[in-house]
mmCIF file of C-alpha atoms in Angstrom:
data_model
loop_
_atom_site.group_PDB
_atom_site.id
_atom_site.type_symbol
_atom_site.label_atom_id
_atom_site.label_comp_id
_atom_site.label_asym_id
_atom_site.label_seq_id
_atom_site.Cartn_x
_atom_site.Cartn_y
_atom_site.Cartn_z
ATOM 1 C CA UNK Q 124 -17.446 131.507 106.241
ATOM 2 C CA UNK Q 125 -20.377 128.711 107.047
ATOM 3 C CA UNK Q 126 -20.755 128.575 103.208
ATOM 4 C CA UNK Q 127 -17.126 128.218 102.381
ATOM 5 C CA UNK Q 128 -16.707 125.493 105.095
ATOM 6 C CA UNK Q 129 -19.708 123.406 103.987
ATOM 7 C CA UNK Q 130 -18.261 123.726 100.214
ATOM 8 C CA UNK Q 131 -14.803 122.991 101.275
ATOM 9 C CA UNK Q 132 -15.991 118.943 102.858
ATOM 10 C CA UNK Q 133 -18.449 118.681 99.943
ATOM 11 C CA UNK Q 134 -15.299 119.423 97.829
ATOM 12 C CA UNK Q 135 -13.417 117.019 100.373
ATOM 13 C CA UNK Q 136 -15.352 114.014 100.556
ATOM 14 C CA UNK Q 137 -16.344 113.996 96.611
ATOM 15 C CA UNK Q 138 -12.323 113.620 95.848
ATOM 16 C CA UNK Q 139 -11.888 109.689 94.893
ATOM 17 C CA UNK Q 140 -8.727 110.199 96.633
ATOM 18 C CA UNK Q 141 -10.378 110.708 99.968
ATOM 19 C CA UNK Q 142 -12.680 107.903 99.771
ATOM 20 C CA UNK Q 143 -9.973 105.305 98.438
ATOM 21 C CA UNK Q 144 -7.656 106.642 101.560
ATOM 22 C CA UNK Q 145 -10.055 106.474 104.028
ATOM 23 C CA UNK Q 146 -11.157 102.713 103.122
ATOM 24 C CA UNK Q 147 -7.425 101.581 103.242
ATOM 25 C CA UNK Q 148 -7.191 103.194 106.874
ATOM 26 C CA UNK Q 149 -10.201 101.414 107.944
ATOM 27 C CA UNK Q 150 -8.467 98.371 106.515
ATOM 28 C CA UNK Q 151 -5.410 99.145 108.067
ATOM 29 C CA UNK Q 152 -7.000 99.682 111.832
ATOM 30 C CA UNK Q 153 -8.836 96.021 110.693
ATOM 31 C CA UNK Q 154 -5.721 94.860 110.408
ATOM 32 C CA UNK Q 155 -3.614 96.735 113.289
ATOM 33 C CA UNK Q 156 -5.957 94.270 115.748
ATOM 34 C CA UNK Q 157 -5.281 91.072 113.647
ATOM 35 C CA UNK Q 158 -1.620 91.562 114.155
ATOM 36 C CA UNK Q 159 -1.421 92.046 117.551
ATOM 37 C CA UNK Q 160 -4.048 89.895 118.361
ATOM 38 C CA UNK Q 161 -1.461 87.407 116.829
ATOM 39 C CA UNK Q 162 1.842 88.920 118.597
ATOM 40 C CA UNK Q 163 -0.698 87.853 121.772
ATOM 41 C CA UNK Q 164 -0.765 91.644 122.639
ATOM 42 C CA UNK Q 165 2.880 92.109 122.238
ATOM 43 C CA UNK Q 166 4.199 95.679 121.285
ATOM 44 C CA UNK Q 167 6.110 98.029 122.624
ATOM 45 C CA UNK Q 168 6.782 101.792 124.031
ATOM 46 C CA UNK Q 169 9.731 102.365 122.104
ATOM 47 C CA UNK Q 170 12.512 99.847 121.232
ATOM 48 C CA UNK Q 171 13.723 99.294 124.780
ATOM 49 C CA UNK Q 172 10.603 98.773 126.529
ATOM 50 C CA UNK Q 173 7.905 95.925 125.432
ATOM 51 C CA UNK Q 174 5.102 96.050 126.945
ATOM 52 C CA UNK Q 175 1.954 93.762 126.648
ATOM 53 C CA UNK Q 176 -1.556 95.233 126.016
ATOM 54 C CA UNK Q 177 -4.687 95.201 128.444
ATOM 55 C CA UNK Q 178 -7.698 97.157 128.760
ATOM 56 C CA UNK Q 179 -6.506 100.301 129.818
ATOM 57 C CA UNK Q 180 -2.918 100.975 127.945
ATOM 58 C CA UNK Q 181 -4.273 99.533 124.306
ATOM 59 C CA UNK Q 182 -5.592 103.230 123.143
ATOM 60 C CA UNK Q 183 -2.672 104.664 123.289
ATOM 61 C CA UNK Q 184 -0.326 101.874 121.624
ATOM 62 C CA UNK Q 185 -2.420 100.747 118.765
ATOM 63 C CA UNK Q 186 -1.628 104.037 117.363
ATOM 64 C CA UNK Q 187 1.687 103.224 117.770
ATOM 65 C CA UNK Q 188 2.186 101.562 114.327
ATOM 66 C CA UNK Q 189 -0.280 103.287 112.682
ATOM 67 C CA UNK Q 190 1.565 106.613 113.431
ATOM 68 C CA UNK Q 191 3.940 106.269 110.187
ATOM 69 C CA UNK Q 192 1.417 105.496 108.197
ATOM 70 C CA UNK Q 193 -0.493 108.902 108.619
ATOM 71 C CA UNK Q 194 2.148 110.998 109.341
ATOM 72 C CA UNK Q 195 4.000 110.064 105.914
ATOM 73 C CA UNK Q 196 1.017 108.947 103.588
ATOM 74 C CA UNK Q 197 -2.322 109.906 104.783
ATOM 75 C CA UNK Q 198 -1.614 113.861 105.941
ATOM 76 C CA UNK Q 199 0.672 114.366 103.244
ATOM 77 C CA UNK Q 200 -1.702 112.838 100.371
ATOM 78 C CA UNK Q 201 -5.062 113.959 101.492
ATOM 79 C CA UNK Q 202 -3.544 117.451 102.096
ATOM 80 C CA UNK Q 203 -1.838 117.955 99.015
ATOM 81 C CA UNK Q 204 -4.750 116.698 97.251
ATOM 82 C CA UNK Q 205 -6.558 119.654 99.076
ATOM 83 C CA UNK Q 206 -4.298 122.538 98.350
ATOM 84 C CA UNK Q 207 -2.025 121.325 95.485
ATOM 85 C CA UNK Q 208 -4.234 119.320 93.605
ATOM 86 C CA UNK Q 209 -6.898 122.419 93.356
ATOM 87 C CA UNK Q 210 -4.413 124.934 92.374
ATOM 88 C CA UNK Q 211 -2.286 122.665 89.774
ATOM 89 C CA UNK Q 212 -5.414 122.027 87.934
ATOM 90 C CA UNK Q 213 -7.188 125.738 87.843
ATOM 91 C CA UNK Q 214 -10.138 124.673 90.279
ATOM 92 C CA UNK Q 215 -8.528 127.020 93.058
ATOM 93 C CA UNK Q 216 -8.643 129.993 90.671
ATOM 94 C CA UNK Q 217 -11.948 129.392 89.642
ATOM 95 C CA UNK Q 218 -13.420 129.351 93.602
ATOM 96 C CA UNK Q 219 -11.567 132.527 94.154
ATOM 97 C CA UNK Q 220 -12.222 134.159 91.189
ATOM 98 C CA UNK Q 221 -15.963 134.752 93.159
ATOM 99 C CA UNK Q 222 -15.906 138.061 95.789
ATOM 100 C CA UNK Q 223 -14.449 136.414 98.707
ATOM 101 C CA UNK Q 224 -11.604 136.652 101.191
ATOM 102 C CA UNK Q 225 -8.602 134.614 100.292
ATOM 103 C CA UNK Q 226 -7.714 134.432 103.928
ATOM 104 C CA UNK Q 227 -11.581 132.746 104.446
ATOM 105 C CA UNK Q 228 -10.562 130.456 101.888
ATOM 106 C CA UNK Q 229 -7.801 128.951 103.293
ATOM 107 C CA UNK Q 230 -9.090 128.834 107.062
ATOM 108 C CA UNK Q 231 -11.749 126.645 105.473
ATOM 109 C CA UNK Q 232 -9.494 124.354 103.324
ATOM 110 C CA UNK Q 233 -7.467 124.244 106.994
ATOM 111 C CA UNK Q 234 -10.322 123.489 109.224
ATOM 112 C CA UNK Q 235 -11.136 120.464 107.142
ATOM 113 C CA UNK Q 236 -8.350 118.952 106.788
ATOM 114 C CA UNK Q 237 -8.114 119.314 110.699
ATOM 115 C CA UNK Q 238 -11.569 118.511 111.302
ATOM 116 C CA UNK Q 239 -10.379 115.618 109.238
ATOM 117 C CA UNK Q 240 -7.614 114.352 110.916
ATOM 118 C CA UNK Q 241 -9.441 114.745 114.504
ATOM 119 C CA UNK Q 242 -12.054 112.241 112.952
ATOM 120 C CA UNK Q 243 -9.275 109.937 112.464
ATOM 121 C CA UNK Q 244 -7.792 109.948 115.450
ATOM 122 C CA UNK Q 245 -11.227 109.343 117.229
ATOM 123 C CA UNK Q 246 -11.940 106.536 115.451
ATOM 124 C CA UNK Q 247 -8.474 105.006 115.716
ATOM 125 C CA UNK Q 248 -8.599 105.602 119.720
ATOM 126 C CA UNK Q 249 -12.060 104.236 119.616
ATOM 127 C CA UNK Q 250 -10.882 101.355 117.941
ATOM 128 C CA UNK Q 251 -7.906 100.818 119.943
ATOM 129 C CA UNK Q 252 -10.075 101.198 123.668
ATOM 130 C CA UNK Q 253 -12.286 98.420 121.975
ATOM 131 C CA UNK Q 254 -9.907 96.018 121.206
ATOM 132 C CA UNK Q 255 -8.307 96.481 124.794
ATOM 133 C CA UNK Q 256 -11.867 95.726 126.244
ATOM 134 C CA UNK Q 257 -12.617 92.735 124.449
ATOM 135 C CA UNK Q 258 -9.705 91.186 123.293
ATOM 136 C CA UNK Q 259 -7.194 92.120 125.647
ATOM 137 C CA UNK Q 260 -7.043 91.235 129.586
ATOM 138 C CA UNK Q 261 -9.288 93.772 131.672
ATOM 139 C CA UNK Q 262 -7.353 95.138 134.031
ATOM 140 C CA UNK Q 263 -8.135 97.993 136.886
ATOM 141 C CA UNK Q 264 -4.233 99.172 137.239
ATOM 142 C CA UNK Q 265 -1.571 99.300 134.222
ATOM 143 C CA UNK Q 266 1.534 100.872 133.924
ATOM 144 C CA UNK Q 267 3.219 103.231 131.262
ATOM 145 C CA UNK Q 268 6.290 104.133 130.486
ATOM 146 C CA UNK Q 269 8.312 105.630 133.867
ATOM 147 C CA UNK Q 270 6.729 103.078 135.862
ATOM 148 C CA UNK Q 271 3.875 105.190 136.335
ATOM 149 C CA UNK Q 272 0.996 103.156 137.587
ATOM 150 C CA UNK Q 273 -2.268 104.345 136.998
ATOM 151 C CA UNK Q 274 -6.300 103.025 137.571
ATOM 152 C CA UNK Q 275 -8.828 103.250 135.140
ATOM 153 C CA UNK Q 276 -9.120 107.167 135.376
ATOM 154 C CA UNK Q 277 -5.418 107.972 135.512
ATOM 155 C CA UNK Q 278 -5.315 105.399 132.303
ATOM 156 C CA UNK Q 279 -8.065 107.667 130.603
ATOM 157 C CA UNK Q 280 -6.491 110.839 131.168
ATOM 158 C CA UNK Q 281 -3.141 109.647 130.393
ATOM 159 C CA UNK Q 282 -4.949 108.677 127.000
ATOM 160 C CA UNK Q 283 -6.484 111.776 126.640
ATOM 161 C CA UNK Q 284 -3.115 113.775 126.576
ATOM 162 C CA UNK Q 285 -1.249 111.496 124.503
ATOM 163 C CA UNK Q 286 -3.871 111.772 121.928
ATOM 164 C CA UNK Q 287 -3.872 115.381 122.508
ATOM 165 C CA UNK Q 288 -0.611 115.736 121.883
ATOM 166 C CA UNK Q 289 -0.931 113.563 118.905
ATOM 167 C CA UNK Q 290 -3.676 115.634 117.558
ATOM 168 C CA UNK Q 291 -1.068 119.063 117.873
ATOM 169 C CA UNK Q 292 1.532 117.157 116.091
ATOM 170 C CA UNK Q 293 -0.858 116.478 112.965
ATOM 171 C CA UNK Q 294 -2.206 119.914 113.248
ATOM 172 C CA UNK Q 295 1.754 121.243 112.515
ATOM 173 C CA UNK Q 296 2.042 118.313 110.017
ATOM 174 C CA UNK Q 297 -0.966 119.976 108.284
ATOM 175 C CA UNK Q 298 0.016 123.403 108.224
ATOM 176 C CA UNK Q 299 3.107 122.648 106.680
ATOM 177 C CA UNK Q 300 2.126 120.629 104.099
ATOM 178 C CA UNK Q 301 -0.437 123.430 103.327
ATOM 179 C CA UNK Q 302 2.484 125.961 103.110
ATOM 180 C CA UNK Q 303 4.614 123.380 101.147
ATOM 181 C CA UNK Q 304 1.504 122.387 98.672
ATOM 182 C CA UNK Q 305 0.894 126.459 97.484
ATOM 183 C CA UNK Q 306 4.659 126.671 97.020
ATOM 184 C CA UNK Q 307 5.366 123.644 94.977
ATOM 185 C CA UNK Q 308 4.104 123.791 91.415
ATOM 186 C CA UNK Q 309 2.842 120.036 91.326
ATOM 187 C CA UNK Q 310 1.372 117.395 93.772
ATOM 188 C CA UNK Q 311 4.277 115.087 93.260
ATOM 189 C CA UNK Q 312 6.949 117.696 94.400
ATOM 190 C CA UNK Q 313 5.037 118.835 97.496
ATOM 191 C CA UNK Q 314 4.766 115.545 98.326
ATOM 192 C CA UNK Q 315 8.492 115.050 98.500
ATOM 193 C CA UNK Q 316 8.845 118.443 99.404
ATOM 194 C CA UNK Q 317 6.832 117.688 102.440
ATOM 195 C CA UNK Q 318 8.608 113.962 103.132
ATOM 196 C CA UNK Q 319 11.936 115.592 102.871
ATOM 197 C CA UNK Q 320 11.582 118.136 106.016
ATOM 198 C CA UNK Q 321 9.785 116.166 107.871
ATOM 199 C CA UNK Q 322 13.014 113.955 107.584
ATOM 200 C CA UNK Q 323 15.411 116.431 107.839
ATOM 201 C CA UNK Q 324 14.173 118.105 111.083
ATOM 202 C CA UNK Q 325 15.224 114.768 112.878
ATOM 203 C CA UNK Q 326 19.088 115.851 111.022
ATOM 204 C CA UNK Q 327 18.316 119.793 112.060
ATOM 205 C CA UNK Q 328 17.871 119.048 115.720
ATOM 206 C CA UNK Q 329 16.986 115.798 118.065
ATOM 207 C CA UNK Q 330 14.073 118.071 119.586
ATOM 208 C CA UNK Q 331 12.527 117.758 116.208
ATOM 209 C CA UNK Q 332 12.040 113.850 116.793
ATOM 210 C CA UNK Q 333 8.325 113.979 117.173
ATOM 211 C CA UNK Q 334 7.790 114.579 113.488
ATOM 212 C CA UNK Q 335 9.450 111.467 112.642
ATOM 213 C CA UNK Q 336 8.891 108.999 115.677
ATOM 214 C CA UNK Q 337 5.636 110.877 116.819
ATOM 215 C CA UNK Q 338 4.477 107.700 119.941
ATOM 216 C CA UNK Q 339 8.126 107.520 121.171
ATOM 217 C CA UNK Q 340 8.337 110.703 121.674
ATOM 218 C CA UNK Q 341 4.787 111.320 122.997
ATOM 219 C CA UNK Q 342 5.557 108.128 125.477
ATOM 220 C CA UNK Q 343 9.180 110.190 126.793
ATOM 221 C CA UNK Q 344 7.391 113.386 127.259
ATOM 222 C CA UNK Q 345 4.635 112.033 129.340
ATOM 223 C CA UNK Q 346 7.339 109.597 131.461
ATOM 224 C CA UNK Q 347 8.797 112.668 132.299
ATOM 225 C CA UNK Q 348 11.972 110.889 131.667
ATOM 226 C CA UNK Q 349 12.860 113.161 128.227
ATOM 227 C CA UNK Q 350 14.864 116.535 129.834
ATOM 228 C CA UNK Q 351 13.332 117.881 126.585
ATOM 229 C CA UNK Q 352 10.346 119.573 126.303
ATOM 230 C CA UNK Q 353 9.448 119.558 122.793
ATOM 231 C CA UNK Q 354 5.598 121.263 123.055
ATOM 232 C CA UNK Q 355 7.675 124.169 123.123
ATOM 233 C CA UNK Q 356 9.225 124.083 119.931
ATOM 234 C CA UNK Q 357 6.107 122.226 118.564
ATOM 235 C CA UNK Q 358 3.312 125.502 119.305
ATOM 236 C CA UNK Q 359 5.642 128.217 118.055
ATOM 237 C CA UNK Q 360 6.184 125.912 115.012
ATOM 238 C CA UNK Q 361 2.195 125.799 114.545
ATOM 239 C CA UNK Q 362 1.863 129.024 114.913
ATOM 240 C CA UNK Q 363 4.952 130.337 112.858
ATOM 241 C CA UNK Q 364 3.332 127.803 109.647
ATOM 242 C CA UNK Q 365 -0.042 129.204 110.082
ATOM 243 C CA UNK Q 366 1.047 133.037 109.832
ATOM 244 C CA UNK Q 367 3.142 132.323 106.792
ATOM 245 C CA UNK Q 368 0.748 130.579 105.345
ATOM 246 C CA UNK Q 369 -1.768 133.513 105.881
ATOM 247 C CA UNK Q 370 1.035 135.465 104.396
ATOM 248 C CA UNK Q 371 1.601 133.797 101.029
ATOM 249 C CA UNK Q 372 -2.131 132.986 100.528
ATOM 250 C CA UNK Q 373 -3.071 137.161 100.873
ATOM 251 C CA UNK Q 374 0.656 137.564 98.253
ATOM 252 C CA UNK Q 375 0.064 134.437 95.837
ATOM 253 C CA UNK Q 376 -1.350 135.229 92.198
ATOM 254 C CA UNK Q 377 -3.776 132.722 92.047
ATOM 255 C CA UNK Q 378 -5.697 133.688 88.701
ATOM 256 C CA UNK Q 379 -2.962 134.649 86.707
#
């Protein structure tokens, strides 16, 4: 399983795919603190509530608008790349043609994508905490939304679960795009596959927000202000992708 996982980021990081995506993101968080260092630390909780930016709330809203970005682009490209791309052109079929468990296989391919993704949002909450501390005013109380006022260690908790939470939703995002990627017979079509329920869960229920408008609804849950809880429908959704995906990688005909 060491073996497989070590292959797996080789595999990962020598995509050109990979590379080019992860230089645009670092671009992107570049940019992220040139625009609100212009807006004068302007942004926002959701629509209704602006809010400006100091030392201790920054983490959590820079991810704000970068949120979109890797929930729609970067998840859905890198993984597809992963799972699609290897099966559409034969590579898949020639890693398991070797004498080992299909089921390994695809916990690897998972765990890197995840271990991925965690990077990501590290380095984007990193980023975020930075610009806070030296741009932004430093600050020993801020509030969030609820008109919950916190000091610098209720501020670094209250970070801690947002990006938790954060982190869960990507981890579902994944899964799913796994599932959708060995279905689909092409990249392009998982792709849209992939956009088109992540859209049409907001149509299937409002619950089913956080896949679309992942900070709002990370901001209502922890306000305590949202009378839904939607980390229960979120876990059973992770869990539900992962054994189905378990399912159709043990079923699939890979090297036909």
């Amino acid at each position: 399983m060491k073996q497989l996982i070590w292959s797996e980021l080789e595999r990962t990081f020598k995509r050109k795919k990979t590379i080019i995506m992860l230089v645009v993101y670092l671009l992107l968080l570049g940019f992220e603190c040139l625009f609100l260092f212009a807006m004068g630390g302007t942004t926002f909780f959701d629509p209704e509530h602006d809010v400006k930016m100091d030392s201790l709330n920054s983490s959590s809203l820079y991810l704000r608008d970068l949120a979109f970005f890797l929930t729609f682009i970067l998840i859905p490209m890198l993984v597809v790349d992963s799972f699609n791309g290897e099966y559409a052109s034969g590579a898949l079929r020639l890693v398991l043609i070797r004498p080992q468990s299909r089921l390994q296989l695809f916990l690897a391919k998972w765990f890197i994508q995840c271990f991925l993704f965690f990077g990501v949002l590290v380095i984007t909450g990193v980023t975020g905490f930075l610009f806070g501390k030296i741009v932004m005013p430093n600050v020993e109380h801020t509030i969030f939304l609820g008109g919950h006022n916190v000091d610098t260690m209720g501020a670094f908790l209250y970070t801690l679960k947002f990006y938790g939470i954060a982190f869960a939703i990507f981890l579902t995002i994944i899964t799913l795009a796994s599932l959708v990627s060995v279905l689909m017979p092409n990249a392009i079509l998982s792709y849209v596959g992939l956009i088109a329920i992540l859209i049409g869960s907001v149509y299937a229920s409002d619950q089913l927000l956080f896949f679309f408008s992942m900070t709002d609804s990370i901001f209502y849950q922890l306000s305590g202000t949202s009378s839904d809880n939607f980390l229960f429908l979120l876990f059973p959704i992770l869990g539900l992708s992962i054994i189905i995906n378990i399912t159709v990688w043990k079923k699939k005909e890979w090297i036909g």
